[in-house]
Amino acid sequence: MTRNDSSLFTRLAVRVALVLCIGATALVSAAWYYARAAADDAYDRVLKGAALQMADSLTVDGGEMIVDLPASAFELLGLAERDRLFYRIVDPDGKTLTGYADLASGSDLSAVRSEPVVQNGSYSGDPVRIVIAARAFSDPALSGWAHVIVAQTTEARQALAAELTTRAVFLVVIMSLMALAGT
């Protein structure tokens, strides 16, 4: 009778390696998800802050809306060196005062009131993250809601998510190898 069974060590090592591979796959997937969410959260905060600064800079003088965009908003957004920025200021009548007139042209601006709305979109063929902020005016000569739309390409946030995921993958691989060696 010939024994073709593998050794206990080999069977145990294969099973442990299989469990570690499944666990590592789950951890890498979770790391990618959380890295993506963290990058979106960080960049969305900057984008919202810039849109709110722009909205706060809008004033009414003699029945006309005055747009005096703060340099600090663009400096804030300029921290993501890889990304391109687009903006649009819309008066209460729906007329574009400055910026890219076709930016978020399909968005329902009347739905944005109390807090900025963040959404994914596309502009000039590039994926962008769009923030729409609103500001109410109640001047006798001009009343209604003005809207500030700011869009930023997603290259920097994708790079941050990839970097965070790569670091997590490195740690998972090291820990898995240590666990296999310990077994």
Coordinates of N, CA, C and O in Angstrom, one line a residue:
M1 N 0.8 -1.2 0.0 CA 0.0 0.0 0.0 C 0.9 1.2 0.0 O 1.8 1.4 0.8
T2 N 0.7 2.1 -0.9 CA 1.5 3.3 -1.1 C 0.7 4.5 -0.5 O -0.4 4.7 -0.7
R3 N 1.5 5.3 0.3 CA 0.9 6.5 0.9 C 1.2 7.7 0.1 O 2.4 8.0 -0.1
N4 N 0.2 8.3 -0.4 CA 0.4 9.5 -1.2 C -0.1 10.8 -0.5 O -0.3 11.8 -1.0
D5 N -0.4 10.6 0.8 CA -0.8 11.7 1.6 C 0.3 12.7 1.9 O 1.5 12.3 2.1
S6 N 0.0 14.0 1.9 CA 1.0 15.0 2.2 C 1.2 15.0 3.7 O 0.3 14.6 4.4
S7 N 2.2 15.7 4.1 CA 2.5 15.7 5.5 C 1.5 16.7 6.2 O 0.9 17.5 5.6
L8 N 1.5 16.5 7.5 CA 0.6 17.3 8.3 C 1.0 18.8 8.2 O 0.2 19.7 8.1
F9 N 2.3 19.0 8.2 CA 2.8 20.4 8.0 C 2.4 21.0 6.7 O 1.9 22.2 6.7
T10 N 2.4 20.3 5.6 CA 2.0 20.8 4.3 C 0.6 21.1 4.3 O 0.1 22.2 3.8
R11 N -0.3 20.2 4.8 CA -1.7 20.5 4.8 C -2.1 21.7 5.7 O -2.9 22.5 5.3
L12 N -1.4 21.8 6.8 CA -1.7 22.9 7.7 C -1.2 24.2 7.1 O -1.9 25.2 7.1
A13 N 0.0 24.2 6.4 CA 0.5 25.4 5.8 C -0.4 25.9 4.6 O -0.7 27.1 4.5
V14 N -0.9 24.9 3.9 CA -1.8 25.3 2.8 C -3.1 25.9 3.3 O -3.6 26.9 2.8
R15 N -3.7 25.3 4.3 CA -5.0 25.8 4.9 C -4.8 27.2 5.5 O -5.6 28.1 5.3
V16 N -3.7 27.4 6.2 CA -3.4 28.7 6.8 C -3.2 29.7 5.7 O -3.7 30.8 5.8
A17 N -2.5 29.3 4.7 CA -2.2 30.3 3.6 C -3.5 30.7 2.9 O -3.7 31.8 2.6
L18 N -4.4 29.7 2.8 CA -5.7 30.0 2.1 C -6.5 30.9 3.0 O -7.1 31.9 2.5
V19 N -6.6 30.7 4.3 CA -7.3 31.6 5.2 C -6.7 33.0 5.2 O -7.4 34.0 5.2
L20 N -5.4 33.0 5.2 CA -4.7 34.3 5.2 C -5.0 35.1 3.9 O -5.1 36.3 3.9
C21 N -5.0 34.4 2.8 CA -5.3 35.0 1.5 C -6.7 35.6 1.5 O -7.0 36.7 1.0
I22 N -7.7 34.8 2.0 CA -9.1 35.3 2.0 C -9.2 36.5 3.0 O -9.8 37.5 2.6
G23 N -8.5 36.4 4.1 CA -8.5 37.5 5.1 C -7.8 38.8 4.5 O -8.3 39.9 4.6
A24 N -6.7 38.5 3.8 CA -5.9 39.7 3.2 C -6.8 40.3 2.1 O -6.8 41.6 2.0
T25 N -7.5 39.5 1.3 CA -8.3 40.1 0.3 C -9.4 41.0 0.9 O -9.7 42.1 0.4
A26 N -10.0 40.5 2.0 CA -11.1 41.3 2.6 C -10.5 42.6 3.2 O -11.1 43.6 3.1
L27 N -9.4 42.5 3.8 CA -8.7 43.7 4.4 C -8.3 44.7 3.4 O -8.5 45.9 3.5
V28 N -7.8 44.2 2.2 CA -7.4 45.1 1.2 C -8.6 45.8 0.6 O -8.6 47.0 0.3
S29 N -9.7 45.0 0.4 CA -11.0 45.6 -0.1 C -11.5 46.7 0.9 O -11.9 47.8 0.4
A30 N -11.5 46.4 2.1 CA -11.9 47.4 3.1 C -11.0 48.6 3.2 O -11.5 49.7 3.3
A31 N -9.7 48.4 3.0 CA -8.7 49.5 3.0 C -9.0 50.4 1.8 O -9.0 51.6 1.9
W32 N -9.3 49.8 0.7 CA -9.6 50.6 -0.5 C -10.8 51.4 -0.3 O -10.9 52.6 -0.6
Y33 N -11.9 50.8 0.2 CA -13.1 51.5 0.5 C -12.9 52.7 1.4 O -13.4 53.8 1.2
Y34 N -12.2 52.4 2.5 CA -12.1 53.5 3.5 C -11.1 54.6 3.0 O -11.3 55.7 3.4
A35 N -10.1 54.2 2.3 CA -9.2 55.2 1.7 C -9.9 56.1 0.7 O -9.7 57.3 0.7
R36 N -10.8 55.5 -0.1 CA -11.6 56.3 -1.0 C -12.5 57.2 -0.3 O -12.6 58.4 -0.6
A37 N -13.1 56.7 0.8 CA -14.1 57.6 1.6 C -13.3 58.7 2.3 O -13.8 59.8 2.3
A38 N -12.1 58.4 2.8 CA -11.3 59.4 3.5 C -10.9 60.5 2.5 O -10.9 61.7 2.9
A39 N -10.4 60.1 1.4 CA -10.0 61.1 0.4 C -11.2 62.0 -0.1 O -11.0 63.2 -0.2
D40 N -12.3 61.3 -0.3 CA -13.5 62.1 -0.7 C -13.9 63.1 0.4 O -14.2 64.3 0.1
D41 N -13.9 62.6 1.6 CA -14.3 63.5 2.7 C -13.3 64.7 2.9 O -13.8 65.8 3.0
A42 N -12.0 64.4 2.8 CA -11.0 65.5 2.9 C -11.2 66.5 1.8 O -11.2 67.7 2.1
Y43 N -11.2 66.1 0.6 CA -11.3 67.0 -0.5 C -12.7 67.7 -0.6 O -12.8 68.8 -1.1
D44 N -13.7 67.0 -0.2 CA -15.1 67.6 -0.2 C -15.2 68.7 0.8 O -15.8 69.7 0.5
R45 N -14.5 68.6 1.9 CA -14.5 69.7 2.9 C -13.9 70.9 2.3 O -14.3 72.0 2.5
V46 N -12.7 70.8 1.6 CA -12.1 71.9 1.0 C -12.9 72.5 -0.1 O -13.1 73.7 -0.2
L47 N -13.6 71.7 -0.9 CA -14.4 72.2 -1.9 C -15.6 72.9 -1.4 O -16.0 74.0 -1.9
K48 N -16.3 72.4 -0.3 CA -17.4 73.1 0.3 C -16.9 74.4 0.9 O -17.7 75.4 0.8
G49 N -15.8 74.4 1.6 CA -15.3 75.6 2.2 C -15.1 76.7 1.1 O -15.4 77.9 1.3
A50 N -14.5 76.4 0.0 CA -14.3 77.3 -1.1 C -15.6 77.8 -1.6 O -15.8 79.0 -1.9
A51 N -16.6 76.9 -1.8 CA -17.9 77.4 -2.4 C -18.6 78.3 -1.4 O -19.2 79.3 -1.8
L52 N -18.5 78.0 -0.1 CA -19.1 78.9 0.9 C -18.4 80.3 1.0 O -19.1 81.3 1.1
Q53 N -17.1 80.3 0.8 CA -16.4 81.5 0.8 C -16.8 82.4 -0.4 O -17.0 83.6 -0.3
M54 N -17.0 81.7 -1.6 CA -17.4 82.4 -2.8 C -18.8 83.0 -2.6 O -19.1 84.1 -3.0
A55 N -19.7 82.2 -2.0 CA -21.1 82.6 -1.8 C -21.1 83.8 -0.8 O -21.9 84.7 -1.0
D56 N -20.3 83.7 0.2 CA -20.3 84.9 1.2 C -19.8 86.2 0.6 O -20.0 87.2 1.1
S57 N -19.0 86.0 -0.5 CA -18.4 87.2 -1.1 C -19.4 88.0 -2.1 O -19.1 89.1 -2.5
L58 N -20.5 87.3 -2.3 CA -21.5 88.0 -3.2 C -22.3 89.1 -2.5 O -22.7 88.9 -1.3
T59 N -22.4 90.2 -3.1 CA -23.1 91.3 -2.6 C -24.1 92.0 -3.6 O -24.0 91.7 -4.8
V60 N -25.0 92.8 -3.1 CA -25.9 93.5 -4.0 C -25.6 95.0 -3.8 O -25.6 95.5 -2.7
D61 N -25.5 95.7 -5.0 CA -25.3 97.1 -4.9 C -26.1 97.7 -6.1 O -25.9 97.4 -7.2
G62 N -27.0 98.6 -5.7 CA -27.8 99.3 -6.7 C -28.7 98.3 -7.5 O -28.9 98.5 -8.7
G63 N -29.1 97.2 -6.9 CA -30.0 96.3 -7.6 C -29.2 95.3 -8.4 O -29.9 94.5 -9.1
E64 N -27.9 95.3 -8.4 CA -27.1 94.4 -9.2 C -26.2 93.6 -8.3 O -25.7 94.1 -7.3
M65 N -26.1 92.3 -8.7 CA -25.2 91.5 -7.9 C -23.8 91.7 -8.2 O -23.4 91.8 -9.4
I66 N -23.0 91.9 -7.2 CA -21.5 92.1 -7.4 C -20.8 90.9 -7.0 O -21.0 90.3 -5.9
V67 N -19.9 90.4 -7.9 CA -19.1 89.2 -7.7 C -17.7 89.6 -7.4 O -17.0 90.2 -8.3
D68 N -17.2 89.4 -6.2 CA -15.8 89.7 -5.8 C -15.3 88.4 -5.2 O -15.3 88.3 -4.0
L69 N -14.8 87.6 -6.1 CA -14.4 86.2 -5.6 C -13.1 86.4 -4.8 O -12.1 87.0 -5.2
P70 N -13.1 85.8 -3.6 CA -11.9 85.9 -2.7 C -10.8 85.0 -3.3 O -11.0 83.8 -3.7
A71 N -9.6 85.5 -3.2 CA -8.4 84.8 -3.7 C -8.1 83.6 -2.8 O -7.6 82.6 -3.2
S72 N -8.5 83.7 -1.5 CA -8.3 82.6 -0.5 C -9.1 81.4 -0.9 O -8.6 80.2 -0.7
A73 N -10.2 81.5 -1.6 CA -11.0 80.3 -2.1 C -10.2 79.6 -3.1 O -10.1 78.3 -3.1
F74 N -9.5 80.3 -4.0 CA -8.8 79.7 -5.1 C -7.5 79.1 -4.5 O -7.0 78.1 -5.0
E75 N -6.9 79.8 -3.5 CA -5.7 79.3 -2.9 C -6.0 78.0 -2.2 O -5.2 77.0 -2.2
L76 N -7.1 77.9 -1.5 CA -7.5 76.7 -0.8 C -7.7 75.5 -1.8 O -7.2 74.4 -1.6
L77 N -8.3 75.8 -2.9 CA -8.5 74.7 -3.9 C -7.2 74.4 -4.7 O -7.1 73.3 -5.2
G78 N -6.3 75.4 -4.7 CA -5.1 75.2 -5.4 C -4.1 74.2 -4.7 O -3.1 73.9 -5.2
L79 N -4.5 73.8 -3.5 CA -3.6 72.9 -2.7 C -3.6 71.5 -3.4 O -2.6 70.8 -3.2
A80 N -4.6 71.2 -4.2 CA -4.6 70.0 -5.0 C -4.0 70.3 -6.3 O -4.7 70.7 -7.3
E81 N -2.7 70.3 -6.4 CA -2.0 70.8 -7.6 C -2.3 70.0 -8.9 O -2.2 70.6 -10.0
R82 N -2.7 68.8 -8.8 CA -3.0 68.0 -10.0 C -4.3 68.4 -10.6 O -4.6 68.1 -11.8
D83 N -5.2 68.9 -9.8 CA -6.6 69.1 -10.3 C -6.8 70.4 -10.9 O -6.2 71.4 -10.7
R84 N -7.8 70.4 -11.8 CA -8.3 71.6 -12.5 C -9.6 72.1 -11.8 O -10.4 71.2 -11.3
L85 N -9.8 73.4 -11.8 CA -11.0 73.9 -11.1 C -11.9 74.6 -12.1 O -11.4 75.2 -13.1
F86 N -13.2 74.5 -11.8 CA -14.2 75.2 -12.7 C -15.2 75.8 -11.7 O -15.5 75.2 -10.6
Y87 N -15.7 77.0 -12.0 CA -16.8 77.5 -11.2 C -17.8 78.3 -12.0 O -17.6 78.6 -13.2
R88 N -18.9 78.5 -11.4 CA -20.0 79.3 -12.0 C -20.8 80.0 -11.0 O -21.2 79.4 -9.9
I89 N -21.1 81.3 -11.2 CA -21.9 82.0 -10.2 C -23.2 82.3 -11.0 O -23.2 82.9 -12.1
V90 N -24.4 82.0 -10.4 CA -25.7 82.1 -11.0 C -26.5 83.1 -10.1 O -26.6 82.9 -8.9
D91 N -27.1 84.1 -10.7 CA -27.9 85.1 -9.9 C -29.3 84.5 -9.7 O -29.6 83.5 -10.2
P92 N -30.1 85.2 -8.9 CA -31.4 84.7 -8.6 C -32.3 84.5 -9.8 O -33.3 83.8 -9.7
D93 N -32.0 85.2 -10.9 CA -32.8 85.0 -12.1 C -32.4 83.8 -12.9 O -33.0 83.6 -14.0
G94 N -31.3 83.1 -12.5 CA -30.8 82.0 -13.3 C -29.8 82.3 -14.3 O -29.4 81.5 -15.1
K95 N -29.3 83.6 -14.3 CA -28.3 84.0 -15.3 C -26.9 83.8 -14.8 O -26.7 84.1 -13.6
T96 N -26.1 83.3 -15.6 CA -24.7 83.1 -15.2 C -24.0 84.4 -15.2 O -23.9 85.1 -16.2
L97 N -23.4 84.8 -14.0 CA -22.7 86.1 -13.9 C -21.2 85.9 -14.3 O -20.7 86.8 -15.0
T98 N -20.6 84.9 -13.9 CA -19.2 84.6 -14.3 C -18.9 83.1 -14.2 O -19.7 82.4 -13.5
G99 N -17.9 82.7 -14.8 CA -17.5 81.3 -14.8 C -18.0 80.6 -16.1 O -18.3 81.2 -17.1
Y100 N -18.0 79.2 -16.0 CA -18.3 78.4 -17.1 C -19.9 78.2 -17.1 O -20.4 77.5 -16.2
A101 N -20.5 78.8 -18.1 CA -22.0 78.8 -18.2 C -22.6 77.4 -18.3 O -23.7 77.2 -17.9
D102 N -21.8 76.4 -18.8 CA -22.4 75.0 -19.0 C -22.0 74.1 -17.8 O -22.4 72.9 -17.9
L103 N -21.4 74.6 -16.8 CA -21.0 73.8 -15.7 C -22.3 73.4 -14.9 O -23.0 74.3 -14.5
A104 N -22.5 72.2 -14.7 CA -23.7 71.7 -13.9 C -25.0 72.2 -14.5 O -25.9 72.6 -13.7
S105 N -25.1 72.4 -15.8 CA -26.3 73.0 -16.4 C -27.5 72.1 -16.2 O -28.6 72.7 -16.2
G106 N -27.4 70.8 -16.0 CA -28.5 70.0 -15.8 C -29.0 69.9 -14.3 O -30.0 69.2 -14.0
S107 N -28.3 70.5 -13.4 CA -28.6 70.4 -12.0 C -29.8 71.2 -11.6 O -30.0 72.3 -12.1
D108 N -30.6 70.7 -10.7 CA -31.7 71.5 -10.2 C -31.3 72.4 -9.0 O -31.1 72.0 -7.9
L109 N -31.0 73.6 -9.4 CA -30.5 74.6 -8.4 C -31.5 74.9 -7.3 O -31.1 75.3 -6.2
S110 N -32.8 74.8 -7.6 CA -33.8 75.2 -6.6 C -33.8 74.2 -5.5 O -34.4 74.6 -4.4
A111 N -33.3 73.1 -5.6 CA -33.2 72.1 -4.5 C -32.2 72.4 -3.5 O -32.2 71.9 -2.4
V112 N -31.2 73.3 -3.8 CA -30.1 73.6 -2.9 C -30.5 74.8 -2.1 O -30.7 75.9 -2.7
R113 N -30.6 74.7 -0.8 CA -31.0 75.8 0.0 C -30.1 75.9 1.3 O -29.3 76.8 1.5
S114 N -30.3 75.0 2.2 CA -29.8 75.1 3.5 C -28.3 74.7 3.6 O -27.6 75.4 4.4
E115 N -27.8 73.8 2.9 CA -26.4 73.4 3.0 C -25.9 73.0 1.6 O -26.7 72.6 0.7
P116 N -24.6 73.1 1.4 CA -24.1 72.7 0.1 C -24.4 71.3 -0.3 O -24.4 70.4 0.6
V117 N -24.6 71.0 -1.6 CA -24.8 69.7 -2.1 C -23.6 69.3 -2.9 O -23.1 70.0 -3.7
V118 N -23.1 68.1 -2.6 CA -22.0 67.5 -3.3 C -22.4 66.4 -4.2 O -23.2 65.5 -3.8
Q119 N -21.9 66.4 -5.4 CA -22.3 65.3 -6.3 C -21.1 65.0 -7.3 O -20.2 65.8 -7.5
N120 N -21.2 63.8 -7.8 CA -20.2 63.5 -8.9 C -20.7 63.9 -10.2 O -22.0 64.0 -10.4
G121 N -19.8 64.2 -11.1 CA -20.3 64.6 -12.4 C -19.1 64.5 -13.4 O -18.1 63.9 -13.2
S122 N -19.4 65.1 -14.6 CA -18.4 65.1 -15.6 C -18.4 66.5 -16.2 O -19.4 67.1 -16.4
Y123 N -17.2 67.0 -16.5 CA -17.1 68.3 -17.2 C -15.9 68.3 -18.2 O -14.8 67.9 -17.8
S124 N -16.1 68.6 -19.4 CA -15.1 68.6 -20.4 C -14.5 67.2 -20.6 O -13.3 67.1 -20.8
G125 N -15.3 66.2 -20.4 CA -14.8 64.8 -20.5 C -14.1 64.3 -19.3 O -13.6 63.1 -19.4
D126 N -13.9 65.0 -18.3 CA -13.2 64.6 -17.1 C -14.2 64.4 -15.9 O -15.1 65.1 -15.7
P127 N -13.9 63.3 -15.1 CA -14.7 63.2 -13.9 C -14.4 64.3 -12.9 O -13.3 64.7 -12.7
V128 N -15.5 64.9 -12.4 CA -15.3 66.0 -11.4 C -16.2 65.7 -10.2 O -17.2 65.0 -10.3
R129 N -15.9 66.4 -9.1 CA -16.7 66.4 -7.9 C -17.3 67.8 -7.9 O -16.5 68.8 -8.0
I130 N -18.6 68.0 -7.8 CA -19.2 69.3 -7.9 C -19.9 69.6 -6.5 O -20.5 68.8 -5.9
V131 N -19.7 70.9 -6.1 CA -20.4 71.4 -4.9 C -21.3 72.6 -5.4 O -20.8 73.4 -6.1
I132 N -22.5 72.6 -4.9 CA -23.4 73.7 -5.2 C -23.8 74.3 -3.9 O -24.4 73.6 -3.0
A133 N -23.5 75.6 -3.7 CA -23.9 76.3 -2.5 C -24.9 77.4 -2.9 O -24.8 77.9 -4.0
A134 N -25.8 77.8 -2.0 CA -26.8 78.8 -2.2 C -26.7 79.9 -1.2 O -26.3 79.6 0.0
R135 N -27.1 81.1 -1.6 CA -27.1 82.2 -0.7 C -28.4 83.0 -1.0 O -28.6 83.3 -2.1
A136 N -29.1 83.3 0.1 CA -30.4 84.1 -0.1 C -30.1 85.6 -0.1 O -29.3 86.0 0.7
F137 N -30.8 86.3 -0.9 CA -30.7 87.8 -0.9 C -32.2 88.3 -0.8 O -33.1 87.8 -1.4
S138 N -32.3 89.3 0.0 CA -33.6 89.9 0.2 C -33.5 91.4 0.1 O -34.1 92.2 0.8
D139 N -32.7 91.9 -0.8 CA -32.6 93.3 -1.1 C -33.9 93.7 -1.9 O -34.4 93.0 -2.7
P140 N -34.4 95.0 -1.6 CA -35.6 95.4 -2.3 C -35.5 95.3 -3.9 O -36.4 95.1 -4.6
A141 N -34.3 95.6 -4.4 CA -34.1 95.6 -5.8 C -33.7 94.2 -6.4 O -33.9 94.0 -7.6
L142 N -33.3 93.3 -5.5 CA -32.9 92.0 -6.0 C -33.1 91.0 -4.8 O -32.5 91.0 -3.8
S143 N -34.0 90.0 -5.0 CA -34.2 89.0 -4.0 C -34.3 87.6 -4.6 O -34.6 87.5 -5.8
G144 N -34.0 86.7 -3.9 CA -34.0 85.3 -4.3 C -32.7 84.6 -3.9 O -32.0 85.0 -3.1
W145 N -32.5 83.5 -4.5 CA -31.3 82.6 -4.2 C -30.3 82.7 -5.3 O -30.6 82.5 -6.5
A146 N -29.0 83.0 -4.9 CA -27.9 83.0 -5.9 C -27.2 81.7 -5.6 O -27.2 81.2 -4.5
H147 N -26.6 81.1 -6.6 CA -25.9 79.8 -6.5 C -24.4 79.9 -6.9 O -24.1 80.6 -7.9
V148 N -23.6 79.2 -6.2 CA -22.2 79.1 -6.5 C -22.0 77.6 -6.8 O -22.3 76.8 -6.0
I149 N -21.4 77.3 -8.0 CA -21.1 76.0 -8.4 C -19.6 75.9 -8.5 O -19.0 76.6 -9.3
V150 N -19.0 75.0 -7.8 CA -17.6 74.8 -7.9 C -17.3 73.3 -8.2 O -17.9 72.4 -7.6
A151 N -16.5 73.0 -9.2 CA -16.1 71.7 -9.6 C -14.6 71.5 -9.6 O -13.9 72.4 -9.9
Q152 N -14.2 70.3 -9.3 CA -12.8 70.0 -9.2 C -12.6 68.6 -9.8 O -13.3 67.7 -9.5
T153 N -11.5 68.5 -10.6 CA -11.3 67.1 -11.2 C -10.8 66.2 -10.0 O -10.5 66.7 -8.9
T154 N -10.8 64.9 -10.2 CA -10.6 64.0 -9.1 C -9.3 63.3 -9.1 O -9.1 62.3 -8.4
E155 N -8.3 63.8 -9.8 CA -7.0 63.2 -9.9 C -6.3 63.1 -8.5 O -5.8 62.1 -8.1
A156 N -6.3 64.2 -7.8 CA -5.6 64.3 -6.5 C -6.3 63.4 -5.5 O -5.6 62.7 -4.7
R157 N -7.6 63.3 -5.4 CA -8.3 62.4 -4.5 C -8.0 61.0 -4.8 O -7.9 60.1 -4.0
Q158 N -8.0 60.7 -6.1 CA -7.7 59.3 -6.5 C -6.2 58.9 -6.1 O -6.0 57.8 -5.7
A159 N -5.3 59.8 -6.3 CA -3.9 59.6 -5.9 C -3.8 59.4 -4.4 O -3.1 58.5 -4.0
L160 N -4.5 60.1 -3.6 CA -4.5 60.0 -2.2 C -5.1 58.6 -1.8 O -4.5 57.9 -0.9
A161 N -6.2 58.2 -2.4 CA -6.8 56.9 -2.1 C -5.9 55.8 -2.5 O -5.7 54.8 -1.7
A162 N -5.2 55.9 -3.6 CA -4.3 54.9 -4.0 C -3.1 54.8 -3.1 O -2.6 53.7 -2.7
E163 N -2.6 55.9 -2.6 CA -1.4 55.9 -1.7 C -1.8 55.3 -0.3 O -1.1 54.5 0.2
L164 N -3.0 55.6 0.2 CA -3.5 55.0 1.4 C -3.7 53.5 1.3 O -3.3 52.8 2.2
T165 N -4.3 53.1 0.2 CA -4.5 51.7 -0.1 C -3.2 50.9 -0.2 O -3.0 49.8 0.4
T166 N -2.2 51.5 -0.9 CA -0.9 50.9 -1.1 C -0.2 50.6 0.3 O 0.3 49.6 0.5
R167 N -0.3 51.6 1.1 CA 0.3 51.5 2.5 C -0.4 50.4 3.3 O 0.3 49.6 4.0
A168 N -1.7 50.3 3.2 CA -2.5 49.3 3.9 C -2.1 47.9 3.3 O -2.0 46.9 4.1
V169 N -2.0 47.8 2.0 CA -1.7 46.5 1.4 C -0.3 46.0 1.8 O -0.1 44.9 2.2
F170 N 0.6 47.0 1.9 CA 2.0 46.6 2.4 C 1.9 46.0 3.8 O 2.5 45.0 4.1
L171 N 1.1 46.7 4.7 CA 1.0 46.2 6.1 C 0.3 44.8 6.1 O 0.7 43.9 6.9
V172 N -0.7 44.6 5.3 CA -1.4 43.3 5.3 C -0.5 42.2 4.8 O -0.5 41.1 5.3
V173 N 0.3 42.5 3.8 CA 1.2 41.5 3.2 C 2.2 41.1 4.3 O 2.5 39.9 4.5
I174 N 2.8 42.1 4.9 CA 3.8 41.8 6.0 C 3.2 41.0 7.1 O 3.8 40.0 7.6
M175 N 2.0 41.4 7.6 CA 1.4 40.6 8.7 C 1.0 39.2 8.2 O 1.1 38.3 9.0
S176 N 0.6 39.1 7.0 CA 0.2 37.7 6.5 C 1.4 36.8 6.4 O 1.4 35.7 6.8
L177 N 2.5 37.4 5.9 CA 3.8 36.6 5.9 C 4.3 36.2 7.3 O 4.7 35.1 7.5
M178 N 4.1 37.2 8.2 CA 4.5 36.9 9.6 C 3.7 35.8 10.2 O 4.2 34.9 10.9
A179 N 2.4 35.8 9.9 CA 1.4 34.8 10.4 C 1.7 33.5 9.8 O 1.7 32.4 10.5
L180 N 2.0 33.4 8.5 CA 2.4 32.2 7.9 C 3.7 31.6 8.4 O 3.8 30.4 8.7
A181 N 4.6 32.5 8.6 CA 5.9 32.0 9.2 C 5.7 31.5 10.6 O 6.3 30.5 11.0
G182 N 4.9 32.2 11.3 CA 4.6 31.8 12.7 C 3.9 30.4 12.8 O 4.1 29.6 13.7
T183 N 3.1 30.2 11.8 CA 2.4 28.9 11.8 C 3.4 27.8 11.5 O 3.3 26.7 12.1

